[in-house]
Amino acid sequence: MAASKTKPAAEEPNRRADIVRAAGRLFHEKGYSATTIRDIAHAVGMGSGSPFYHFKTKHDMLRAVVLEGIGAIHQAVAKAANSGKAPRATFEAMLRAHLDQLLGEQGRDFAAALLHESRHLDPAEQAELVALKDRYEVMWQKALRDLKGAGLIADDSHVARLFLLGALNWTVQWYRPEGPRTVEQIARQLASFVIGKPQRP
Amino acid sequence: MAASKTKPAAEEPNRRADIVRAAGRLFHEKGYSATTIRDIAHAVGMGSGSPFYHFKTKHDMLRAVVLEGIGAIHQAVAKAANSGKAPRATFEAMLRAHLDQLLGEQGRDFAAALLHESRHLDPAEQAELVALKDRYEVMWQKALRDLKGAGLIADDSHVARLFLLGALNWTVQWYRPEGPRTVEQIARQLASFVIGKPQRP
DNA sequence: GCTTGTCAAGCAAGCGCTTGCTTGGTAGCA
DNA sequence: TGCTACCAAGCAAGCGCTTGCTTGACAAGC
């Protein structure tokens, strides 16, 4: 991705990536419309017009943020899905991967922007995004099918997947890093909530 | 709620309520920051400065919308919660009431604004809102406790409630009125998803 | 060794437009 | 006459974005 020049030095400062990170954080905190170019520029220590050297429009920054978000989640969950473990272990690993992106320090701003700000994209871009989301959700559908095949859940329908992803994505609204629960614990509890059986009285 | 004057006539035109409705719809569609006073004024057929006769600031309009949202949900679910039916029937009625507000024509804009735009309130107002939400969620905690008491679920913990409300609130993201599922059906399926037992193969 | 040219990256200033909100006035009703 | 509800016009501030110019790094030419 950063290999257009023959200068891939160890730790070159990538200002474009800095802008995407800052934009992601600000879009998450204040929302796309309430974030100004000046906010973003200030956050990376630039003058107010300089970000436009790297991006044509503010809109393009949102696109970069959102694509970064779904890309990272997809990659993380795909890795967990293909780990070759038993259905329940695979499922839990997928939950953990998704939650890591959603709540962890690296991914949360991109993920939150993906979930809440992508409506500001124009229709064509939204359609593109829907396609990416569909590809992503196929992995969950398979995971639920495998759980049902193993007799661990009763319902692997379309709606069941929507409920599951709802419970997952809603964690953004209430999870606090300084709170009592770790991401690991939440993943396990959600697995138990869905599967229901292996749980102490 | 609309009884400050001694003029509760059958169908008096209440322009203030019109503004709140229009603001709710626009906040839902475009977000608070991206909605302009001119948008709202135009939607109710006013000049661009006239809404300020009814509201001091745009901010106050958001407050009115959000309070309308949580008030309506609370009222609807409280009625279902106190219906005196058996735990499972009560639970399903509560789900239906919550979803009606979230997805039905009357409440959805207020509910969506409540869920997605309340971050634009200032800290004091947000604290006030958190208190209202807590009062609301107590009803769900009790419903889950009753379900567990009746042996219908294994887990009535704090997190279980968060997962449940997540699955519920996330419906806003995927439900389409013209889609294949009615609110009634979704409520029943979510009940089955949580309780898990009474379900055909 | 010094000049010259090129290029990426950014700055300071500001343009045209939109924003939330204010103001002075007024039509309609009691 | 006075009050309610509104309009037309406009203000100051802030917005996304453009522009002309500067800076530092690097290479070529002599």
CSV table of C-alpha atoms (C1' of nucleotides) in Angstrom, one decimal:
chain,number,residue,atom,x,y,z
A,1,MET,CA,0.0,0.0,0.0
A,2,ALA,CA,2.9,2.3,0.7
A,3,ALA,CA,5.2,1.1,-1.9
A,4,SER,CA,4.9,3.4,-4.9
A,5,LYS,CA,8.4,4.8,-4.4
A,6,THR,CA,11.6,3.0,-4.0
A,7,LYS,CA,11.9,4.5,-0.5
A,8,PRO,CA,10.2,2.1,1.9
A,9,ALA,CA,12.4,3.1,4.8
A,10,ALA,CA,11.8,1.6,8.2
A,11,GLU,CA,9.8,4.4,9.8
A,12,GLU,CA,9.1,7.1,7.2
A,13,PRO,CA,6.6,9.6,8.4
A,14,ASN,CA,3.4,9.1,6.5
A,15,ARG,CA,1.5,12.3,6.8
A,16,ARG,CA,-1.4,11.0,4.8
A,17,ALA,CA,-1.9,8.1,7.2
A,18,ASP,CA,-1.6,10.7,10.1
A,19,ILE,CA,-4.5,12.6,8.5
A,20,VAL,CA,-6.6,9.5,8.2
A,21,ARG,CA,-6.0,8.6,11.8
A,22,ALA,CA,-6.8,12.1,13.1
A,23,ALA,CA,-9.9,12.3,10.9
A,24,GLY,CA,-11.1,9.0,12.2
A,25,ARG,CA,-10.7,10.0,15.8
A,26,LEU,CA,-12.5,13.4,15.2
A,27,PHE,CA,-15.2,11.8,13.1
A,28,HIS,CA,-15.7,9.4,16.0
A,29,GLU,CA,-15.8,12.0,18.7
A,30,LYS,CA,-17.7,14.8,17.0
A,31,GLY,CA,-19.2,13.3,13.9
A,32,TYR,CA,-18.3,14.0,10.3
A,33,SER,CA,-20.3,17.2,9.8
A,34,ALA,CA,-19.2,18.8,13.1
A,35,THR,CA,-15.6,18.1,12.3
A,36,THR,CA,-13.8,20.9,10.4
A,37,ILE,CA,-10.8,20.7,8.1
A,38,ARG,CA,-9.2,23.0,10.5
A,39,ASP,CA,-9.8,20.6,13.3
A,40,ILE,CA,-8.1,17.8,11.4
A,41,ALA,CA,-5.2,20.0,10.2
A,42,HIS,CA,-4.6,21.3,13.7
A,43,ALA,CA,-4.6,17.7,15.0
A,44,VAL,CA,-1.7,16.8,12.8
A,45,GLY,CA,0.1,20.1,13.2
A,46,MET,CA,-0.7,21.5,9.7
A,47,GLY,CA,-2.0,24.8,8.4
A,48,SER,CA,-5.7,24.8,7.5
A,49,GLY,CA,-5.2,24.3,3.8
A,50,SER,CA,-2.5,21.7,3.8
A,51,PRO,CA,-4.6,18.6,4.1
A,52,PHE,CA,-5.8,19.3,0.6
A,53,TYR,CA,-2.4,18.4,-0.7
A,54,HIS,CA,-3.1,14.8,0.3
A,55,PHE,CA,-6.9,14.7,-0.2
A,56,LYS,CA,-9.0,16.4,-2.8
A,57,THR,CA,-12.0,16.9,-0.5
A,58,LYS,CA,-13.1,16.4,3.1
A,59,HIS,CA,-15.5,13.8,1.7
A,60,ASP,CA,-12.5,11.8,0.4
A,61,MET,CA,-11.1,11.7,3.9
A,62,LEU,CA,-14.3,10.1,5.2
A,63,ARG,CA,-14.1,7.5,2.4
A,64,ALA,CA,-10.5,6.7,3.4
A,65,VAL,CA,-11.5,6.4,7.1
A,66,VAL,CA,-14.5,4.1,6.4
A,67,LEU,CA,-12.6,1.8,4.0
A,68,GLU,CA,-9.8,1.5,6.6
A,69,GLY,CA,-12.5,0.5,9.1
A,70,ILE,CA,-14.2,-2.2,7.2
A,71,GLY,CA,-10.9,-3.5,5.8
A,72,ALA,CA,-9.4,-4.0,9.2
A,73,ILE,CA,-12.4,-5.7,10.7
A,74,HIS,CA,-12.8,-8.0,7.7
A,75,GLN,CA,-9.1,-9.0,7.9
A,76,ALA,CA,-9.2,-9.6,11.6
A,77,VAL,CA,-12.3,-11.7,11.6
A,78,ALA,CA,-11.4,-13.6,8.5
A,79,LYS,CA,-8.2,-14.8,10.2
A,80,ALA,CA,-10.2,-16.0,13.2
A,81,ALA,CA,-12.8,-17.7,11.0
A,82,ASN,CA,-10.1,-19.7,9.1
A,83,SER,CA,-8.2,-20.9,12.2
A,84,GLY,CA,-9.5,-24.4,11.7
A,85,LYS,CA,-10.7,-24.8,15.3
A,86,ALA,CA,-14.0,-26.3,16.4
A,87,PRO,CA,-17.2,-24.3,15.8
A,88,ARG,CA,-17.5,-22.9,19.3
A,89,ALA,CA,-13.9,-21.9,19.6
A,90,THR,CA,-13.9,-20.4,16.1
A,91,PHE,CA,-17.0,-18.4,17.0
A,92,GLU,CA,-15.5,-17.1,20.1
A,93,ALA,CA,-12.3,-16.1,18.3
A,94,MET,CA,-14.4,-14.2,15.7
A,95,LEU,CA,-16.3,-12.4,18.4
A,96,ARG,CA,-13.0,-11.4,20.0
A,97,ALA,CA,-11.6,-10.3,16.7
A,98,HIS,CA,-14.6,-8.1,15.9
A,99,LEU,CA,-14.6,-6.6,19.4
A,100,ASP,CA,-10.9,-5.9,19.3
A,101,GLN,CA,-11.4,-3.8,16.2
A,102,LEU,CA,-14.5,-2.1,17.6
A,103,LEU,CA,-13.2,-1.4,21.1
A,104,GLY,CA,-9.4,-1.6,20.8
A,105,GLU,CA,-7.2,1.4,20.6
A,106,GLN,CA,-6.1,0.8,17.0
A,107,GLY,CA,-9.4,0.2,15.3
A,108,ARG,CA,-12.1,1.8,17.3
A,109,ASP,CA,-12.2,5.2,15.6
A,110,PHE,CA,-12.3,3.7,12.2
A,111,ALA,CA,-14.9,1.2,13.2
A,112,ALA,CA,-17.1,3.8,14.9
A,113,ALA,CA,-16.9,6.1,11.9
A,114,LEU,CA,-17.8,3.1,9.7
A,115,LEU,CA,-20.9,2.4,11.8
A,116,HIS,CA,-22.1,5.9,12.3
A,117,GLU,CA,-20.8,8.2,9.7
A,118,SER,CA,-21.0,6.2,6.5
A,119,ARG,CA,-24.4,7.7,5.8
A,120,HIS,CA,-22.6,10.9,4.7
A,121,LEU,CA,-21.2,9.1,1.8
A,122,ASP,CA,-23.0,9.4,-1.5
A,123,PRO,CA,-25.3,6.7,-2.8
A,124,ALA,CA,-22.7,5.1,-5.1
A,125,GLU,CA,-20.2,4.8,-2.3
A,126,GLN,CA,-22.8,3.5,0.1
A,127,ALA,CA,-23.7,0.8,-2.4
A,128,GLU,CA,-20.0,-0.2,-2.6
A,129,LEU,CA,-19.9,-0.3,1.1
A,130,VAL,CA,-23.0,-2.5,1.4
A,131,ALA,CA,-21.3,-5.0,-0.9
A,132,LEU,CA,-18.2,-5.1,1.4
A,133,LYS,CA,-20.5,-5.5,4.4
A,134,ASP,CA,-22.3,-8.4,2.7
A,135,ARG,CA,-19.0,-10.1,2.0
A,136,TYR,CA,-18.2,-9.7,5.6
A,137,GLU,CA,-21.4,-11.0,7.0
A,138,VAL,CA,-21.2,-14.1,4.9
A,139,MET,CA,-18.5,-15.2,7.4
A,140,TRP,CA,-20.8,-14.9,10.3
A,141,GLN,CA,-23.6,-16.7,8.5
A,142,LYS,CA,-21.2,-19.6,8.0
A,143,ALA,CA,-20.2,-19.5,11.6
A,144,LEU,CA,-23.8,-19.7,12.8
A,145,ARG,CA,-24.5,-22.5,10.4
A,146,ASP,CA,-21.5,-24.5,11.8
A,147,LEU,CA,-22.8,-23.8,15.3
A,148,LYS,CA,-26.2,-25.2,14.4
A,149,GLY,CA,-24.6,-28.1,12.7
A,150,ALA,CA,-22.8,-28.9,16.0
A,151,GLY,CA,-26.1,-28.6,17.8
A,152,LEU,CA,-25.0,-25.6,19.8
A,153,ILE,CA,-27.7,-23.2,18.7
A,154,ALA,CA,-31.2,-23.7,17.5
A,155,ASP,CA,-31.5,-20.7,15.1
A,156,ASP,CA,-29.1,-19.8,12.4
A,157,SER,CA,-31.5,-17.6,10.4
A,158,HIS,CA,-30.8,-14.3,8.8
A,159,VAL,CA,-32.4,-12.4,11.7
A,160,ALA,CA,-30.4,-14.3,14.2
A,161,ARG,CA,-27.3,-13.0,12.6
A,162,LEU,CA,-28.7,-9.5,12.7
A,163,PHE,CA,-29.4,-9.8,16.4
A,164,LEU,CA,-25.9,-11.1,17.0
A,165,LEU,CA,-24.2,-8.3,15.1
A,166,GLY,CA,-26.5,-5.8,16.8
A,167,ALA,CA,-25.4,-7.0,20.2
A,168,LEU,CA,-21.8,-6.9,19.0
A,169,ASN,CA,-21.9,-3.5,17.4
A,170,TRP,CA,-23.8,-1.9,20.2
A,171,THR,CA,-20.9,-2.5,22.6
A,172,VAL,CA,-19.5,0.7,21.1
A,173,GLN,CA,-22.2,2.6,23.0
A,174,TRP,CA,-21.5,1.2,26.5
A,175,TYR,CA,-18.0,-0.2,26.6
A,176,ARG,CA,-15.4,1.8,28.5
A,177,PRO,CA,-11.8,0.7,28.5
A,178,GLU,CA,-11.5,1.7,32.1
A,179,GLY,CA,-14.6,-0.3,33.0
A,180,PRO,CA,-14.8,-3.6,34.8
A,181,ARG,CA,-14.9,-5.9,31.7
A,182,THR,CA,-12.2,-6.8,29.3
A,183,VAL,CA,-12.8,-7.4,25.6
A,184,GLU,CA,-11.9,-11.0,26.2
A,185,GLN,CA,-14.6,-11.3,28.8
A,186,ILE,CA,-17.2,-9.7,26.7
A,187,ALA,CA,-16.5,-12.0,23.9
A,188,ARG,CA,-16.9,-15.0,26.1
A,189,GLN,CA,-20.1,-13.7,27.7
A,190,LEU,CA,-21.7,-13.0,24.3
A,191,ALA,CA,-20.8,-16.5,23.2
A,192,SER,CA,-22.5,-17.9,26.3
A,193,PHE,CA,-25.5,-15.5,25.8
A,194,VAL,CA,-26.0,-16.9,22.3
A,195,ILE,CA,-25.2,-20.5,22.9
A,196,GLY,CA,-26.6,-20.5,26.3
A,197,LYS,CA,-25.7,-23.9,27.5
A,198,PRO,CA,-22.2,-24.2,29.0
A,199,GLN,CA,-22.7,-21.9,31.9
A,200,ARG,CA,-22.7,-22.2,35.7
A,201,PRO,CA,-26.1,-21.8,37.5
B,1,MET,CA,-47.8,17.2,27.9
B,2,ALA,CA,-49.6,19.9,25.8
B,3,ALA,CA,-51.8,21.4,28.5
B,4,SER,CA,-50.1,24.5,29.7
B,5,LYS,CA,-52.9,26.7,28.4
B,6,THR,CA,-56.6,26.5,29.0
B,7,LYS,CA,-57.0,25.9,25.2
B,8,PRO,CA,-56.8,22.1,24.7
B,9,ALA,CA,-59.1,22.3,21.7
B,10,ALA,CA,-59.6,19.2,19.6
B,11,GLU,CA,-57.1,19.9,16.8
B,12,GLU,CA,-55.4,23.2,17.4
B,13,PRO,CA,-52.4,23.7,15.1
B,14,ASN,CA,-49.4,23.4,17.3
B,15,ARG,CA,-46.5,24.9,15.4
B,16,ARG,CA,-44.0,24.1,18.1
B,17,ALA,CA,-44.8,20.4,17.9
B,18,ASP,CA,-44.6,20.7,14.1
B,19,ILE,CA,-41.1,22.0,14.5
B,20,VAL,CA,-40.1,19.2,16.8
B,21,ARG,CA,-41.4,16.6,14.4
B,22,ALA,CA,-39.7,18.1,11.4
B,23,ALA,CA,-36.4,18.6,13.4
B,24,GLY,CA,-36.6,15.0,14.5
B,25,ARG,CA,-37.1,13.7,11.0
B,26,LEU,CA,-34.2,15.8,9.7
B,27,PHE,CA,-31.9,15.0,12.5
B,28,HIS,CA,-32.6,11.4,11.8
B,29,GLU,CA,-32.0,11.7,8.1
B,30,LYS,CA,-29.0,13.9,8.0
B,31,GLY,CA,-27.8,14.2,11.5
B,32,TYR,CA,-27.9,17.2,13.8
B,33,SER,CA,-24.9,19.1,12.5
B,34,ALA,CA,-25.8,18.6,8.9
B,35,THR,CA,-29.3,19.9,9.4
B,36,THR,CA,-29.7,23.6,9.2
B,37,ILE,CA,-32.3,25.9,10.7
B,38,ARG,CA,-33.4,26.7,7.2
B,39,ASP,CA,-34.0,23.1,6.5
B,40,ILE,CA,-36.3,22.8,9.5
B,41,ALA,CA,-38.1,26.1,8.8
B,42,HIS,CA,-38.7,25.1,5.2
B,43,ALA,CA,-40.0,21.8,6.3
B,44,VAL,CA,-42.8,23.4,8.3
B,45,GLY,CA,-43.3,26.2,5.8
B,46,MET,CA,-41.7,29.1,7.7
B,47,GLY,CA,-39.2,31.7,7.0
B,48,SER,CA,-35.6,31.0,8.1
B,49,GLY,CA,-35.7,33.0,11.3
B,50,SER,CA,-39.2,32.1,12.5
B,51,PRO,CA,-38.4,28.9,14.4
B,52,PHE,CA,-36.6,31.1,16.9
B,53,TYR,CA,-39.8,32.4,18.0
B,54,HIS,CA,-40.5,29.0,19.5
B,55,PHE,CA,-37.0,27.9,20.4
B,56,LYS,CA,-34.2,29.9,21.7
B,57,THR,CA,-31.5,27.9,19.9
B,58,LYS,CA,-31.1,25.0,17.5
B,59,HIS,CA,-29.6,23.1,20.5
B,60,ASP,CA,-32.9,23.5,22.3
B,61,MET,CA,-34.7,21.8,19.4
B,62,LEU,CA,-32.4,18.8,19.8
B,63,ARG,CA,-33.1,18.7,23.4
B,64,ALA,CA,-36.9,18.7,22.8
B,65,VAL,CA,-36.5,15.9,20.2
B,66,VAL,CA,-34.4,13.7,22.4
B,67,LEU,CA,-36.7,14.1,25.4
B,68,GLU,CA,-39.7,13.4,23.3
B,69,GLY,CA,-37.9,10.2,22.1
B,70,ILE,CA,-37.0,8.8,25.5
B,71,GLY,CA,-40.3,9.8,27.0
B,72,ALA,CA,-42.3,8.0,24.4
B,73,ILE,CA,-40.2,4.8,24.6
B,74,HIS,CA,-40.4,4.8,28.4
B,75,GLN,CA,-44.1,5.3,28.5
B,76,ALA,CA,-44.8,2.6,25.9
B,77,VAL,CA,-42.6,0.0,27.5
B,78,ALA,CA,-43.7,0.8,31.0
B,79,LYS,CA,-47.3,0.1,29.9
B,80,ALA,CA,-46.2,-3.3,28.6
B,81,ALA,CA,-44.2,-4.1,31.6
B,82,ASN,CA,-47.1,-3.5,34.0
B,83,SER,CA,-49.6,-5.5,32.1
B,84,GLY,CA,-49.7,-8.2,34.7
B,85,LYS,CA,-49.1,-11.0,32.3
B,86,ALA,CA,-46.8,-14.0,32.7
B,87,PRO,CA,-43.0,-13.3,32.3
B,88,ARG,CA,-42.6,-14.4,28.8
B,89,ALA,CA,-45.7,-12.6,27.5
B,90,THR,CA,-44.7,-9.5,29.3
B,91,PHE,CA,-41.2,-9.7,27.9
B,92,GLU,CA,-42.6,-10.1,24.4
B,93,ALA,CA,-44.9,-7.2,24.9
B,94,MET,CA,-42.0,-5.0,26.0
B,95,LEU,CA,-40.0,-6.0,23.0
B,96,ARG,CA,-42.9,-5.1,20.8
B,97,ALA,CA,-43.4,-1.7,22.5
B,98,HIS,CA,-39.7,-0.8,22.2
B,99,LEU,CA,-39.6,-1.8,18.6
B,100,ASP,CA,-42.8,0.0,17.8
B,101,GLN,CA,-41.3,3.2,19.0
B,102,LEU,CA,-38.0,2.5,17.3
B,103,LEU,CA,-39.4,1.4,13.9
B,104,GLY,CA,-42.9,2.7,13.8
B,105,GLU,CA,-43.9,5.8,12.0
B,106,GLN,CA,-44.7,7.9,15.0
B,107,GLY,CA,-41.6,7.4,17.1
B,108,ARG,CA,-38.7,6.4,14.8
B,109,ASP,CA,-37.3,9.8,14.1
B,110,PHE,CA,-37.3,10.7,17.8
B,111,ALA,CA,-35.9,7.4,18.8
B,112,ALA,CA,-33.1,7.5,16.2
B,113,ALA,CA,-32.2,11.0,17.2
B,114,LEU,CA,-32.1,9.9,20.8
B,115,LEU,CA,-29.7,7.0,19.9
B,116,HIS,CA,-27.4,8.8,17.5
B,117,GLU,CA,-27.5,12.5,18.1
B,118,SER,CA,-27.6,12.9,21.8
B,119,ARG,CA,-23.9,13.2,21.9
B,120,HIS,CA,-24.3,16.8,20.6
B,121,LEU,CA,-25.9,17.7,23.9
B,122,ASP,CA,-23.7,19.3,26.4
B,123,PRO,CA,-22.4,17.3,29.4
B,124,ALA,CA,-25.0,18.4,31.9
B,125,GLU,CA,-27.8,17.5,29.5
B,126,GLN,CA,-26.2,14.2,28.8
B,127,ALA,CA,-25.9,13.4,32.4
B,128,GLU,CA,-29.6,14.1,32.7
B,129,LEU,CA,-30.3,11.8,29.8
B,130,VAL,CA,-28.2,9.0,31.3
B,131,ALA,CA,-30.4,9.2,34.4
B,132,LEU,CA,-33.5,8.8,32.3
B,133,LYS,CA,-31.9,5.9,30.5
B,134,ASP,CA,-31.0,4.2,33.7
B,135,ARG,CA,-34.6,4.6,34.9
B,136,TYR,CA,-35.7,3.0,31.7
B,137,GLU,CA,-33.3,0.1,31.8
B,138,VAL,CA,-34.4,-0.9,35.3
B,139,MET,CA,-37.6,-2.1,33.7
B,140,TRP,CA,-35.6,-4.4,31.5
B,141,GLN,CA,-33.5,-5.7,34.3
B,142,LYS,CA,-36.6,-6.6,36.2
B,143,ALA,CA,-38.1,-8.4,33.1
B,144,LEU,CA,-34.9,-10.4,32.7
B,145,ARG,CA,-34.9,-11.3,36.4
B,146,ASP,CA,-38.5,-12.5,36.1
B,147,LEU,CA,-37.6,-14.6,33.1
B,148,LYS,CA,-34.8,-16.2,35.0
B,149,GLY,CA,-37.1,-16.7,38.0
B,150,ALA,CA,-39.4,-18.6,35.7
B,151,GLY,CA,-36.5,-20.7,34.4
B,152,LEU,CA,-36.7,-19.4,30.9
B,153,ILE,CA,-33.2,-17.9,30.6
B,154,ALA,CA,-29.9,-18.8,32.3
B,155,ASP,CA,-28.3,-15.3,32.5
B,156,ASP,CA,-29.9,-12.1,33.7
B,157,SER,CA,-26.7,-10.3,34.3
B,158,HIS,CA,-25.9,-6.7,33.5
B,159,VAL,CA,-24.2,-7.6,30.3
B,160,ALA,CA,-27.1,-9.8,29.2
B,161,ARG,CA,-29.3,-6.7,29.3
B,162,LEU,CA,-26.7,-4.8,27.3
B,163,PHE,CA,-26.6,-7.5,24.6
B,164,LEU,CA,-30.4,-7.6,24.5
B,165,LEU,CA,-30.7,-3.8,24.2
B,166,GLY,CA,-28.0,-3.9,21.6
B,167,ALA,CA,-29.8,-6.4,19.4
B,168,LEU,CA,-33.0,-4.3,19.9
B,169,ASN,CA,-31.5,-0.9,19.1
B,170,TRP,CA,-29.5,-2.1,16.2
B,171,THR,CA,-32.7,-3.0,14.3
B,172,VAL,CA,-32.8,0.7,13.4
B,173,GLN,CA,-29.8,0.0,11.1
B,174,TRP,CA,-31.4,-2.8,9.1
B,175,TYR,CA,-35.1,-2.7,9.4
B,176,ARG,CA,-37.1,-1.5,6.4
B,177,PRO,CA,-40.8,-1.0,6.6
B,178,GLU,CA,-41.2,-2.4,3.1
B,179,GLY,CA,-39.1,-5.4,4.0
B,180,PRO,CA,-40.3,-8.9,4.6
B,181,ARG,CA,-40.6,-8.7,8.4
B,182,THR,CA,-43.2,-7.0,10.5
B,183,VAL,CA,-42.3,-5.4,13.9
B,184,GLU,CA,-44.5,-8.1,15.5
B,185,GLN,CA,-42.4,-10.9,13.9
B,186,ILE,CA,-39.1,-9.3,14.9
B,187,ALA,CA,-40.3,-9.0,18.5
B,188,ARG,CA,-41.2,-12.7,18.5
B,189,GLN,CA,-38.0,-13.8,16.9
B,190,LEU,CA,-35.9,-11.8,19.3
B,191,ALA,CA,-37.8,-13.4,22.2
B,192,SER,CA,-37.1,-16.8,20.8
B,193,PHE,CA,-33.5,-15.9,20.2
B,194,VAL,CA,-33.0,-14.9,23.8
B,195,ILE,CA,-35.1,-17.6,25.4
B,196,GLY,CA,-34.3,-20.2,22.9
B,197,LYS,CA,-36.5,-23.0,23.8
B,198,PRO,CA,-40.0,-22.8,22.3
B,199,GLN,CA,-39.1,-23.0,18.7
B,200,ARG,CA,-39.9,-25.4,15.9
B,201,PRO,CA,-37.0,-27.3,14.3
C,1,DG,C1',32.6,23.1,-4.7
C,2,DC,C1',29.3,25.8,-6.3
C,3,DT,C1',25.3,26.8,-9.0
C,4,DT,C1',21.0,25.6,-10.9
C,5,DG,C1',16.6,23.1,-11.5
C,6,DT,C1',13.1,20.1,-9.8
C,7,DC,C1',10.1,18.2,-6.7
C,8,DA,C1',7.3,17.0,-2.6
C,9,DA,C1',5.2,19.1,1.2
C,10,DG,C1',3.4,22.7,3.3
C,11,DC,C1',2.1,27.7,4.8
C,12,DA,C1',-0.5,32.2,5.0
C,13,DA,C1',-4.0,34.5,3.2
C,14,DG,C1',-8.3,34.8,1.6
C,15,DC,C1',-12.5,33.9,-1.6
C,16,DG,C1',-17.4,32.9,-1.9
C,17,DC,C1',-20.8,30.9,0.5
C,18,DT,C1',-23.5,29.1,4.5
C,19,DT,C1',-24.3,29.1,9.2
C,20,DG,C1',-27.0,30.2,13.7
C,21,DC,C1',-29.2,33.8,15.2
C,22,DT,C1',-31.0,38.9,15.5
C,23,DT,C1',-33.7,42.7,14.3
C,24,DG,C1',-37.5,45.8,13.0
C,25,DG,C1',-41.6,45.5,11.2
C,26,DT,C1',-46.5,43.8,10.5
C,27,DA,C1',-50.9,41.0,9.6
C,28,DG,C1',-54.5,39.0,12.1
C,29,DC,C1',-57.1,38.5,16.0
C,30,DA,C1',-59.2,39.8,20.7
D,1,DT,C1',-54.6,48.6,21.9
D,2,DG,C1',-52.0,44.8,22.7
D,3,DC,C1',-50.6,40.3,21.9
D,4,DT,C1',-49.2,36.2,19.1
D,5,DA,C1',-47.0,34.5,15.4
D,6,DC,C1',-44.6,35.3,11.8
D,7,DC,C1',-41.6,37.5,7.7
D,8,DA,C1',-37.7,39.8,5.2
D,9,DA,C1',-33.4,41.2,5.6
D,10,DG,C1',-29.2,40.9,7.2
D,11,DC,C1',-25.0,40.3,10.5
D,12,DA,C1',-20.8,38.2,12.2
D,13,DA,C1',-18.5,34.0,12.3
D,14,DG,C1',-17.1,30.0,10.4
D,15,DC,C1',-17.0,26.8,6.5
D,16,DG,C1',-14.7,24.0,2.5
D,17,DC,C1',-11.5,24.9,-0.6
D,18,DT,C1',-8.1,27.6,-3.7
D,19,DT,C1',-4.2,30.3,-4.6
D,20,DG,C1',0.6,32.0,-4.9
D,21,DC,C1',4.5,31.3,-2.7
D,22,DT,C1',8.3,29.2,0.4
D,23,DT,C1',11.2,25.6,2.1
D,24,DG,C1',14.4,21.7,2.3
D,25,DA,C1',16.2,17.7,0.0
D,26,DC,C1',18.4,15.9,-3.8
D,27,DA,C1',20.6,15.4,-8.4
D,28,DA,C1',22.7,17.3,-12.6
D,29,DG,C1',26.0,20.3,-14.8
D,30,DC,C1',30.2,22.7,-14.9
